[in-house]
mmCIF file of C-alpha atoms in Angstrom:
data_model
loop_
_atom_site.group_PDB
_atom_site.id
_atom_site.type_symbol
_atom_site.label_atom_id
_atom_site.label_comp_id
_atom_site.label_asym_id
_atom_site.label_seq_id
_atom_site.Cartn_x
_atom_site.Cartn_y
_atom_site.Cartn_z
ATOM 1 C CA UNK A 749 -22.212 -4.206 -15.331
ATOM 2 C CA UNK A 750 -21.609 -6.880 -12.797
ATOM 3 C CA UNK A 751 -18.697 -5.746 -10.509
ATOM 4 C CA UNK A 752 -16.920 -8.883 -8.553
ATOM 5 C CA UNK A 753 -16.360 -8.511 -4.723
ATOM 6 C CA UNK A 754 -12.523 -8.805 -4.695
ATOM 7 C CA UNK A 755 -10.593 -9.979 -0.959
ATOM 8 C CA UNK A 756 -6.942 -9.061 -0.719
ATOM 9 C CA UNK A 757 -5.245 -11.128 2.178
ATOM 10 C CA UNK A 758 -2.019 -9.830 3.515
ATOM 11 C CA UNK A 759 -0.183 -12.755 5.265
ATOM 12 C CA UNK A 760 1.900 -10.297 7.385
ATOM 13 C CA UNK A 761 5.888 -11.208 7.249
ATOM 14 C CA UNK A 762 5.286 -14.235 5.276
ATOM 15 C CA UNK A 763 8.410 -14.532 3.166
ATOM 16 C CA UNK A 764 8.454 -16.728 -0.409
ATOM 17 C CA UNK A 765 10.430 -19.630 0.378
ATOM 18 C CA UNK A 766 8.641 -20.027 3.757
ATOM 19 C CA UNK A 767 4.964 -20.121 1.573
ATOM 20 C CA UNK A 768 6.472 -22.535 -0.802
ATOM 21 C CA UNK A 769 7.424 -25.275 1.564
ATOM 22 C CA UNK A 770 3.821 -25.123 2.658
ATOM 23 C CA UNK A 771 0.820 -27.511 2.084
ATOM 24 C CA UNK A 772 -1.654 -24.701 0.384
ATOM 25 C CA UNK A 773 -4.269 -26.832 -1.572
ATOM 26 C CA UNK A 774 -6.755 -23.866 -1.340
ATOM 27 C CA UNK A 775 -4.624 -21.007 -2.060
ATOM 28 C CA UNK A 776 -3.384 -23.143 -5.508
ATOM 29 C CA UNK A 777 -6.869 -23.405 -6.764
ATOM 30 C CA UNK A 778 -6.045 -19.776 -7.825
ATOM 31 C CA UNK A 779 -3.133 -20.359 -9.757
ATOM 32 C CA UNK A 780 0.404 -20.806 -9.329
ATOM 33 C CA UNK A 781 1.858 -18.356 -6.621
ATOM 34 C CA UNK A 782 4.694 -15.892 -7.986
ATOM 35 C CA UNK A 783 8.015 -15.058 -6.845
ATOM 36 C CA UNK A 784 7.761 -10.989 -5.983
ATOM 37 C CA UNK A 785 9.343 -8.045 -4.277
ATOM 38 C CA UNK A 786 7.584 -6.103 -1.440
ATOM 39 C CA UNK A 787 7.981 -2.075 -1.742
ATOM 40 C CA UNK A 788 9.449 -2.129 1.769
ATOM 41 C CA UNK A 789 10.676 -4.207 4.615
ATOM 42 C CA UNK A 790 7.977 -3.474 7.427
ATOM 43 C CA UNK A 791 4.474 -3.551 7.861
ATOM 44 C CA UNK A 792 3.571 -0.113 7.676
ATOM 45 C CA UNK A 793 5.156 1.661 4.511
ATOM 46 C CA UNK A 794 4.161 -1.429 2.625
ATOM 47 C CA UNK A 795 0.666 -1.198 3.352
ATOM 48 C CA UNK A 796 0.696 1.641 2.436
ATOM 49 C CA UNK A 797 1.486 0.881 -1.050
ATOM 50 C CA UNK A 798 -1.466 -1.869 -0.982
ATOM 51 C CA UNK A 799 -3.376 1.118 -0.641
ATOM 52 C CA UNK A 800 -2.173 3.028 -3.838
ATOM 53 C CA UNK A 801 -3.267 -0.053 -5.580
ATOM 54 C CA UNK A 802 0.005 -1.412 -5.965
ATOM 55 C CA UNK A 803 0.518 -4.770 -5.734
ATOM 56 C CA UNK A 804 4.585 -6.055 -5.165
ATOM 57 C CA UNK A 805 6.382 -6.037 -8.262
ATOM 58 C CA UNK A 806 8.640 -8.553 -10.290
ATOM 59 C CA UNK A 807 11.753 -6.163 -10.285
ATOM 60 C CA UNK A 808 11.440 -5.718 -14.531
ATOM 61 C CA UNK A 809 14.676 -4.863 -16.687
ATOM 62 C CA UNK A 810 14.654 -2.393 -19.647
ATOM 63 C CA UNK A 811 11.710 -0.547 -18.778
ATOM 64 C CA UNK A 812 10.211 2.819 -16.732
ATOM 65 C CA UNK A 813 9.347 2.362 -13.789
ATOM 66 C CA UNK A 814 5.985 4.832 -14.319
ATOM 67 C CA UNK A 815 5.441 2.128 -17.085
ATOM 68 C CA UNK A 816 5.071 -0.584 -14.828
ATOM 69 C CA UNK A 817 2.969 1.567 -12.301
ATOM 70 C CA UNK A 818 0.457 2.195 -15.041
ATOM 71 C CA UNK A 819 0.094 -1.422 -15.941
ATOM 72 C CA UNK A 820 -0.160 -2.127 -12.360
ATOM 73 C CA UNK A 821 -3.217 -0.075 -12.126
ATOM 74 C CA UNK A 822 -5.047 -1.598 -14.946
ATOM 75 C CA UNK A 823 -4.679 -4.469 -13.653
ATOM 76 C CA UNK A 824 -7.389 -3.290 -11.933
ATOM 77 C CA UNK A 825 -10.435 -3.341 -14.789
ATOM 78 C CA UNK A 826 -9.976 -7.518 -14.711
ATOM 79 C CA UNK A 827 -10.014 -7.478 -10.590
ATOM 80 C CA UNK A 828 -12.910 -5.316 -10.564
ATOM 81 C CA UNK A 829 -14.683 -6.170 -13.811
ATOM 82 C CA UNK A 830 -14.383 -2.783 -14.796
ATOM 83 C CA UNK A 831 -13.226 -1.954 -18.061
ATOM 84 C CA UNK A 832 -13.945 1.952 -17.882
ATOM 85 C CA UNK A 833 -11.275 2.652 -15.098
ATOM 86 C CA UNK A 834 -8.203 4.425 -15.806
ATOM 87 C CA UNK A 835 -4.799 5.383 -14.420
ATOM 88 C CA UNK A 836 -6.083 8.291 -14.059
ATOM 89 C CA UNK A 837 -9.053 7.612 -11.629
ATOM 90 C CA UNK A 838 -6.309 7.390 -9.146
ATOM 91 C CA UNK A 839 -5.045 10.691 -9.365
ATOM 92 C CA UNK A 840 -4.335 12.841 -7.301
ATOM 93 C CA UNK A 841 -5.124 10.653 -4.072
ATOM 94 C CA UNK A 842 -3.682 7.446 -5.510
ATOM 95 C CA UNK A 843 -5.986 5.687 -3.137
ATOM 96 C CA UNK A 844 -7.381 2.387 -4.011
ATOM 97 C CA UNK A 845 -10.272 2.297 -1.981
ATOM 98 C CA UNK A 846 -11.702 5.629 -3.076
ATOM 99 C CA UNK A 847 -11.444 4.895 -6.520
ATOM 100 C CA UNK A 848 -13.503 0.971 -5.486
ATOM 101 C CA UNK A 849 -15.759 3.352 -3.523
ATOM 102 C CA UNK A 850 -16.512 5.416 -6.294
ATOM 103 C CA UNK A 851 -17.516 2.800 -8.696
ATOM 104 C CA UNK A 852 -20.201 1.603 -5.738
ATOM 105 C CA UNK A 853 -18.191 -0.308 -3.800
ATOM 106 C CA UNK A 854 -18.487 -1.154 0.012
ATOM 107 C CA UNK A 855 -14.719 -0.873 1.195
ATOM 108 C CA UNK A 856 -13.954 -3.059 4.766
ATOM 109 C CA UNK A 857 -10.476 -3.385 6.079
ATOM 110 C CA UNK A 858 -9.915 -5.899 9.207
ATOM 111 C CA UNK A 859 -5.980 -5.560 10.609
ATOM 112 C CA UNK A 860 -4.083 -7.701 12.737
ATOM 113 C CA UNK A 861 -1.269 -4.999 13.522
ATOM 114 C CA UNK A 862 -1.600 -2.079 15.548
ATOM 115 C CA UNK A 863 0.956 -0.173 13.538
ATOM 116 C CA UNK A 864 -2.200 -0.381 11.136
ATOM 117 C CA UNK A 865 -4.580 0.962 13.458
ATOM 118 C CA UNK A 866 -7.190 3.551 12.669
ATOM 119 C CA UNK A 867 -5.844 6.843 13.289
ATOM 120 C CA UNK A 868 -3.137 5.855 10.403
ATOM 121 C CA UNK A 869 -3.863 8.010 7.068
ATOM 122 C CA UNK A 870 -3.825 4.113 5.888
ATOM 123 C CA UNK A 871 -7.480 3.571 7.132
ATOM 124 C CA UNK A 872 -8.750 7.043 5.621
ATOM 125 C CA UNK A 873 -10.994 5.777 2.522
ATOM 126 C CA UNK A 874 -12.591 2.501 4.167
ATOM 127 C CA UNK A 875 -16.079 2.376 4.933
ATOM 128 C CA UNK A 876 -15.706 -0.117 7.600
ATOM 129 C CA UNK A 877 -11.789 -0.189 9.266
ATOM 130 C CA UNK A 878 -11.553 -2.579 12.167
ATOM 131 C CA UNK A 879 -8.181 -3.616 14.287
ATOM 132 C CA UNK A 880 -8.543 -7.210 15.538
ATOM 133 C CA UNK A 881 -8.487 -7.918 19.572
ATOM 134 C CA UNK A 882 -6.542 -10.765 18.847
ATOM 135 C CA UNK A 883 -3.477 -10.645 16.991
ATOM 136 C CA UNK A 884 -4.369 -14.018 15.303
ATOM 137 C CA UNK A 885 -7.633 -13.338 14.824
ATOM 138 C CA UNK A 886 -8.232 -14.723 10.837
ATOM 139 C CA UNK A 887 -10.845 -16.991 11.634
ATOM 140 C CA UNK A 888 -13.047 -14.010 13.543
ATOM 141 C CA UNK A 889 -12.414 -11.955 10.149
ATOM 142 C CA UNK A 890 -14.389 -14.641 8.239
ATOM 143 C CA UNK A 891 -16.944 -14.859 10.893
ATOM 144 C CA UNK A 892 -17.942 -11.353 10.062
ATOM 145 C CA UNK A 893 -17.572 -11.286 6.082
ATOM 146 C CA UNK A 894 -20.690 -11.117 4.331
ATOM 147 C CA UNK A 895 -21.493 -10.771 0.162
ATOM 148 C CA UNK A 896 -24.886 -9.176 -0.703
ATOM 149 C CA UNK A 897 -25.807 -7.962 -4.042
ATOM 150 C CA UNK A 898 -23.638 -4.792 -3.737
ATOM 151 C CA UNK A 899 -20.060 -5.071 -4.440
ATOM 152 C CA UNK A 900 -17.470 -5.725 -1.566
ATOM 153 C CA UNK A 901 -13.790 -4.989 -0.978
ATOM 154 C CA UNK A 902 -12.408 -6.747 2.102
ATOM 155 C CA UNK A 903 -8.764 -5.936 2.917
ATOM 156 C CA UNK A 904 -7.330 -8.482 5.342
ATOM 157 C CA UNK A 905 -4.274 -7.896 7.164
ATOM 158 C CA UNK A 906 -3.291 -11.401 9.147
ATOM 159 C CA UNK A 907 -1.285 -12.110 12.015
ATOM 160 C CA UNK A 908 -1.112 -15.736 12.111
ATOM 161 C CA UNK A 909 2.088 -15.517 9.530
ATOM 162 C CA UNK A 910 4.395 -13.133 12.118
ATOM 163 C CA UNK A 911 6.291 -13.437 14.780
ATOM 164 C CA UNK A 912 5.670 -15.501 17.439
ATOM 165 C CA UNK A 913 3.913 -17.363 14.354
ATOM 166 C CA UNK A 914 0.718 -18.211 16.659
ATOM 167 C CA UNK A 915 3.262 -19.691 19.432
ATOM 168 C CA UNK A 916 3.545 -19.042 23.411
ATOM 169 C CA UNK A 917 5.779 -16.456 23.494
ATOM 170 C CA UNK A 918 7.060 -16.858 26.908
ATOM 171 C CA UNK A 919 10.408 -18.972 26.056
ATOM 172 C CA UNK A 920 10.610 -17.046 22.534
ATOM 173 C CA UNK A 921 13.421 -13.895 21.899
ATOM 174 C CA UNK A 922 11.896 -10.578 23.151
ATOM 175 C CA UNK A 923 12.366 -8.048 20.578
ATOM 176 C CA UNK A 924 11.818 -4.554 21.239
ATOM 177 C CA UNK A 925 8.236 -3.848 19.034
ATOM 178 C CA UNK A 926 7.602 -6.691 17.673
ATOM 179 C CA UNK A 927 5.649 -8.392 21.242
ATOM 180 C CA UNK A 928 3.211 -6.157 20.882
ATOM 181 C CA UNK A 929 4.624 -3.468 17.760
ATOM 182 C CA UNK A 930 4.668 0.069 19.252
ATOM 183 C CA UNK A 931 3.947 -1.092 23.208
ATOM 184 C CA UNK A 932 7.153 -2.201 23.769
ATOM 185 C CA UNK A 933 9.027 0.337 22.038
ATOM 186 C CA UNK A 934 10.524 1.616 25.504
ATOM 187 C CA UNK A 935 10.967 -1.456 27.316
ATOM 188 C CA UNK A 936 14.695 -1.981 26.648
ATOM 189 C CA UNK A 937 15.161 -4.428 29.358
ATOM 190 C CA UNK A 938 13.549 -7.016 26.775
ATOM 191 C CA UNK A 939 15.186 -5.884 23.560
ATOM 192 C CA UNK A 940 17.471 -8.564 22.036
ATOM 193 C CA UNK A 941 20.099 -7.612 19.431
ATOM 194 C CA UNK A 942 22.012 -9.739 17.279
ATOM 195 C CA UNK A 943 25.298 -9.109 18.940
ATOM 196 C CA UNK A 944 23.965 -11.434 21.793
ATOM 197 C CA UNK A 945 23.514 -14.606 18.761
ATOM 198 C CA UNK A 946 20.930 -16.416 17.666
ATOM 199 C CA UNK A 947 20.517 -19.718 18.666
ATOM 200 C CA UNK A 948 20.492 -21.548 15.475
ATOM 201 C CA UNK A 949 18.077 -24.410 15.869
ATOM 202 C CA UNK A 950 15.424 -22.121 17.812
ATOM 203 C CA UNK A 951 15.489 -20.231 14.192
ATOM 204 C CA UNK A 952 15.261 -22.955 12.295
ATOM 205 C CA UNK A 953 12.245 -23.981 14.555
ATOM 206 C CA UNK A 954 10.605 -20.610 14.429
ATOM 207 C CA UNK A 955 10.870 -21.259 10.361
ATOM 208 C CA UNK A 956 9.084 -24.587 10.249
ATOM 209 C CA UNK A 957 6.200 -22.937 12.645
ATOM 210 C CA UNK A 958 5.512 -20.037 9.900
ATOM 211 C CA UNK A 959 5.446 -22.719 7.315
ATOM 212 C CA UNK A 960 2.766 -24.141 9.453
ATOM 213 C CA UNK A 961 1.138 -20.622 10.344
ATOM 214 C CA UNK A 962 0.411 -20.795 5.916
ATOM 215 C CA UNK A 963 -0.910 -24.331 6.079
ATOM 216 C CA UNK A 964 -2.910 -22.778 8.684
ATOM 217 C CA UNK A 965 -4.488 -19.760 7.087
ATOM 218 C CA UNK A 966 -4.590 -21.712 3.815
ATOM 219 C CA UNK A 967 -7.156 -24.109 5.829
ATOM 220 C CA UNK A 968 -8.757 -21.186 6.552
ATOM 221 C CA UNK A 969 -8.908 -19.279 3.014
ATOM 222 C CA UNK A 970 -10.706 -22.578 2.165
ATOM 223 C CA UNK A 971 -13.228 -21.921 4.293
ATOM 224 C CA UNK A 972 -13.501 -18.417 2.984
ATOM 225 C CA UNK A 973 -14.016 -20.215 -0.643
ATOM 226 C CA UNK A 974 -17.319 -21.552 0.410
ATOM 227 C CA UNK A 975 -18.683 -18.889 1.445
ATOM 228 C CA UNK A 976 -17.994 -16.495 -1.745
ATOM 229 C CA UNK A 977 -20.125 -16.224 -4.663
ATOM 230 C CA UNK A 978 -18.700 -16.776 -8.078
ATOM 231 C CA UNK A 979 -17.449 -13.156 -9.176
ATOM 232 C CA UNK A 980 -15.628 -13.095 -6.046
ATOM 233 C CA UNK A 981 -11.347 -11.864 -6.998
ATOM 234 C CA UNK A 982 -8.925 -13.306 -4.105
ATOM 235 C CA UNK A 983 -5.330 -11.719 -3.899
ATOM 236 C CA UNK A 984 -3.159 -13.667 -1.925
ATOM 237 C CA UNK A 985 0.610 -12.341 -0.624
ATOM 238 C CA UNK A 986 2.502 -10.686 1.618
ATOM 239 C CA UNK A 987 3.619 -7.039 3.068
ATOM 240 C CA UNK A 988 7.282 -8.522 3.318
ATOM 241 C CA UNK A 989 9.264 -11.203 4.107
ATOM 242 C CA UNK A 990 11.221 -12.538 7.289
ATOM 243 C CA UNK A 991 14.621 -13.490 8.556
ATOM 244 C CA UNK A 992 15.484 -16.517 10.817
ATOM 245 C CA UNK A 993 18.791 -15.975 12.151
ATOM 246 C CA UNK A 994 20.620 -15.743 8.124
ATOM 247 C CA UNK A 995 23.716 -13.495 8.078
ATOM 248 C CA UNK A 996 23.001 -12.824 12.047
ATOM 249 C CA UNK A 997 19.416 -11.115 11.340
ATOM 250 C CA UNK A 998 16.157 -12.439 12.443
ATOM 251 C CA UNK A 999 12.504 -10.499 12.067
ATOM 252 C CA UNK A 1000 11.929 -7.752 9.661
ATOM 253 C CA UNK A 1001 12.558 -3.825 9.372
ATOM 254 C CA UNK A 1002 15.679 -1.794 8.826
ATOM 255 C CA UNK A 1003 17.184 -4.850 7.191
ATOM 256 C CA UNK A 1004 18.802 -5.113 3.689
ATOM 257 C CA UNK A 1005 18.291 -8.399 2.850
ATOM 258 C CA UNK A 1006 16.978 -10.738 -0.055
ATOM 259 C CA UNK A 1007 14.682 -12.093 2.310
ATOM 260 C CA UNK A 1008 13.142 -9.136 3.866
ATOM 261 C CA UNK A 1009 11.343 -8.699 0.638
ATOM 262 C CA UNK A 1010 10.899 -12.007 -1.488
ATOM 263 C CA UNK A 1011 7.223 -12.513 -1.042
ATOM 264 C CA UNK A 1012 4.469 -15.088 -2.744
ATOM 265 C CA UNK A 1013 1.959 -13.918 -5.003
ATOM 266 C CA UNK A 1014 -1.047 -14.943 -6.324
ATOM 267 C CA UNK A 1015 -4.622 -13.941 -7.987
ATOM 268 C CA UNK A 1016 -7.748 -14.914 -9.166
ATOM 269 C CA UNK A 1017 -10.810 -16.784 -9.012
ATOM 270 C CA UNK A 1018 -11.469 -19.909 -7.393
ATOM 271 C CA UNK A 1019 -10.563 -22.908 -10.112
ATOM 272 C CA UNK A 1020 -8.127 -20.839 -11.225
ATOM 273 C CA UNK A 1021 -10.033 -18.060 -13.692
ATOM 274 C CA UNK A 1022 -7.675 -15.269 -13.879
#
């Protein structure tokens, strides 16, 4: 049984509409990108759902949710090219990449985020869990992929999509933990809240640049094509979605909104074998 190497990209706080206006000629040799709904509104608890094997759901009427979670996981037997595996080869740990490591998989995860570094229980199952110096640091991630003969999982969590969307940030809102996530936690002389406004055509300009922070990893996903074999599985989406000044929010977090969790997806091989 041939297993195929599978990549799951994570374009951090890349929200649906802002994929959609984007040139992606790479990404669409997949397939056609779904509308769907992130488990959470942050970086963190959403990843951590990636790694139950979860992907983010359509939001489905008329039916159990356990129903959907088991169809969810056998999704799995087409990504892998596994038909043997089971809902129940995730139980108990519910952990995607010991169930790929267990079928003779070589597990790598390369982050962009510190809230994703390595001490998180996130990183637990990975063979090979690396945080990026760089925050945009895509490119360096391809650099350093590689597909012998044995099977690989690469999980790729990329900056390029979130805030300051691969801009200066020096004339850009400060916002408590996001320059930097957890660093600036304290530093309340930089924290910017909504009751001071938003300055409406700085969002709309921050919007355009993550629309060109997806033409820019899609450039780079291309590149990734060429150097996969074949049986190789892409997953392409997002941990949540982003807000650029609507209804006096901007960023991501404790935030009921539409937006904060409308996120692209899409799967499959390149020329579009699902």
């Amino acid at each position: 049984m041939e297993l195929n190497h599978i990549v799951f990209i994570v374009m951090d706080s890349c929200r649906h509409d802002s994929f959609v206006a984007a040139r992606t000629p790479n990404i669409d040799r997949l397939g056609v990108a779904e509308k769907r709904y992130s488990y959470a509104s942050w970086t963190a608890p959403s990843h951590h759902a990636f790694v139950m094997g979860l992907m983010p759901h359509r939001s489905p009427k008329d039916v159990f949710a356990s129903e959907v979670y088991k169809d969810e996981y056998v999704q799995w037997k087409a990504r892998t090219g596994c038909d043997t595996i089971e809902f129940k080869a995730f139980l108990p740990d519910l952990s995607l990449p010991k169930v790929l490591r267990n079928l003779g998989y070589r597990t790598v995860a390369k982050v962009s985020m510190p809230v994703l570094n390595k001490n998180t229980l996130i990183s637990r199952d990975f063979d090979d869990y690396k945080l990026m110096k760089s925050h945009n640091d895509f490119a360096k991630m391809i650099d350093e992929m590689e597909f012998p003969d044995e099977p690989h999982y690469y999980f790729l969590n990329l900056g390029e999509t979130h805030y300051p969307y691969m801009l200066d940030g020096s004339k850009l809102p400060r916002i408590s933990g996001v320059h930097g996530a957890l660093k600036a936690m304290d530093e309340t002389e930089v924290a910017t809240s909504a009751s001071q406004g938003f300055d409406a055509g700085q969002m709309e300009m921050l919007r355009q640049q993550q629309i060109k922070c997806v033409e820019y990893v899609d450039g780079q996903i291309g590149r990734l094509m060429d150097l996969t074999p074949p049986n190789t599985h892409f997953i392409v989406t997002a941990d949540h979605g982003e807000l650029f000044g609507e209804e006096g929010y901007f960023g991501h977090g404790p935030i009921m909104h539409e937006k904060c969790f409308e996120v692209p997806f899409v799967e499959g091989r390149v020329g579009g074998q699902r």
